[in-house]
Amino acid sequence: MFLDKAKIKIESGKGGNGMVAWRREKYVDKGGPAGGDGGNGADVYFVADESMSTLMDFKYKSIFKAEDGENGRGKSQHGKCGKDLYVKVPLGTIVKDSATGKIIADLKMEGQTVLVAKGGRGGKGNCRFVSAQKRAPQFCEPGEPGIVRNLELELKL
């Protein structure tokens, strides 16, 4: 069986949340903020691969989700960023957005890589908001959500 069209769903990673934390040391008066930043969410890339000749793989697996970023922690520790997701497609694949029908990419050459969905940015912890007027901020930023897209893959014959 030879497939030349496929519909898939991709999700980039969500950014991790920032953290509200406080430093406590025996001889440091009033400590201070120590909340770390959240990690960035992972991106989704399509890579043209010469060893593939059909879109049959996308018939059985149609949802691709990248890793989320970790949340920040105390002691000003930043969260880990998500690992990017690389999806292999055969040469001559046209990537279209299902909602608009707009062509996102035309993968013609071996190893050609295109970014399809950018991951969310990680939130900032409370140690990022310290200033002369605001010495003990009680807030942090949440992580940004990832992008969800429905795509159509079409193989040129």
C-alpha positions as a printed Julia matrix, in Angstrom:
157×3 Matrix{Float64}:
  0.0    0.0    0.0
  1.29   3.43  -0.93
  0.1    6.55   0.87
  0.68   9.99  -0.56
 -1.47  12.02   1.91
 -1.68  12.07   5.68
 -3.25  14.23   8.39
 -1.36  14.68  11.64
 -1.51  16.74  14.81
  1.58  18.27  16.4
  2.02  19.92  19.8
  5.07  21.87  20.91
  6.09  21.82  24.56
  4.68  24.11  27.25
  7.09  26.34  29.14
  7.69  25.58  32.82
  6.34  27.86  35.55
  8.54  30.17  37.59
  8.91  29.57  41.32
  8.33  31.68  44.43
 10.9   30.65  47.06
 12.88  32.23  49.89
 16.45  31.97  51.07
 16.95  31.08  54.73
 20.44  31.29  56.18
 21.42  31.48  59.82
 23.47  34.69  59.7
 21.73  36.47  56.81
 19.08  38.84  58.09
 15.73  38.5   56.26
 17.19  36.18  53.57
 15.79  37.08  50.17
 14.0   35.67  47.12
 15.41  32.49  45.55
 12.82  31.29  43.03
 14.2   29.9   39.75
 12.95  30.29  36.19
 11.0   27.61  34.33
 12.52  25.84  31.33
 11.46  26.5   27.74
  9.17  24.03  25.96
 10.54  21.94  23.1
 10.15  22.83  19.41
  8.86  20.53  16.66
 10.9   20.2   13.45
 10.35  18.27  10.21
 13.45  16.73   8.62
 13.64  15.41   5.05
 14.99  11.84   5.01
 16.09  10.06   1.84
 15.58   6.58   3.32
 11.8    7.09   3.58
  9.65   6.71   0.48
  6.05   6.81   1.73
  3.87   8.44   4.4
  2.79   5.02   5.74
  4.32   5.72   9.18
  1.86   8.58   9.71
 -1.13   6.28   9.24
 -0.37   4.52  12.53
  1.01   7.43  14.53
 -0.71  10.73  13.86
 -0.11  12.72  17.07
  3.37  14.08  17.85
  3.97  15.88  21.17
  7.22  17.53  22.22
  8.46  17.67  25.83
  7.34  20.36  28.26
  9.84  22.49  30.15
 10.37  21.8   33.85
  9.16  24.19  36.53
 11.68  26.35  38.39
 12.82  25.32  41.87
 14.11  26.94  45.03
 17.75  28.05  45.52
 17.52  29.92  42.17
 17.58  26.65  40.23
 16.21  26.93  36.71
 14.03  24.2   35.21
 15.32  22.01  32.39
 14.3   22.88  28.82
 12.37  20.28  26.82
 14.16  18.15  24.22
 13.27  19.15  20.64
 11.24  16.71  18.55
 12.46  15.87  15.02
  9.91  14.15  12.76
 11.35  12.45   9.66
  9.42  12.78   6.4
 10.29  11.57   2.88
 11.82  13.83   0.24
  9.23  15.77  -1.77
  6.82  16.25   1.12
  4.64  19.35   1.18
  3.48  20.46   4.65
  0.18  22.39   4.75
 -1.86  23.88   7.57
 -5.26  22.12   7.67
 -7.2   25.18   8.83
 -5.97  27.67   6.22
 -4.58  25.44   3.47
 -1.4   27.53   3.45
  1.83  25.76   2.5
  4.29  25.83   5.42
  7.2   23.98   3.82
  8.3   22.03   0.76
 11.03  19.58   1.77
 13.1   18.78  -1.34
 16.69  18.17  -0.2
 18.2   15.52   2.1
 18.55  16.82   5.66
 16.46  19.94   5.07
 14.96  21.0    8.4
 12.01  23.3    9.0
 10.57  24.59  12.29
  6.85  23.82  12.39
  5.89  24.69  15.98
  7.83  26.82  18.48
  7.76  25.76  22.12
  6.45  27.99  24.9
  8.77  30.26  26.89
  9.44  29.41  30.53
  8.16  31.72  33.27
 10.41  33.84  35.48
 10.92  33.16  39.18
 10.62  35.75  41.94
 14.4   36.4   42.09
 14.09  38.04  38.62
 11.76  40.76  39.92
 13.98  42.14  42.68
 14.57  45.91  42.58
 15.46  48.67  45.03
 11.78  49.35  45.71
 10.62  45.71  45.6
 13.06  43.68  47.7
 10.81  40.69  48.34
  8.48  40.04  45.37
  5.67  37.6   46.17
  4.92  36.63  42.57
  6.31  34.78  39.56
  5.32  34.24  35.9
  3.59  31.15  34.53
  5.04  29.36  31.5
  3.6   30.05  28.06
  1.56  27.31  26.36
  2.86  25.43  23.34
  1.4   25.54  19.84
 -1.09  22.92  18.64
 -1.44  22.51  14.88
 -3.29  20.19  12.55
 -1.24  19.56   9.43
 -1.65  17.82   6.1
  1.32  16.06   4.56
  1.3   15.47   0.83
  3.94  13.52  -1.05
  4.77  14.76  -4.56
  4.84  11.9   -7.06
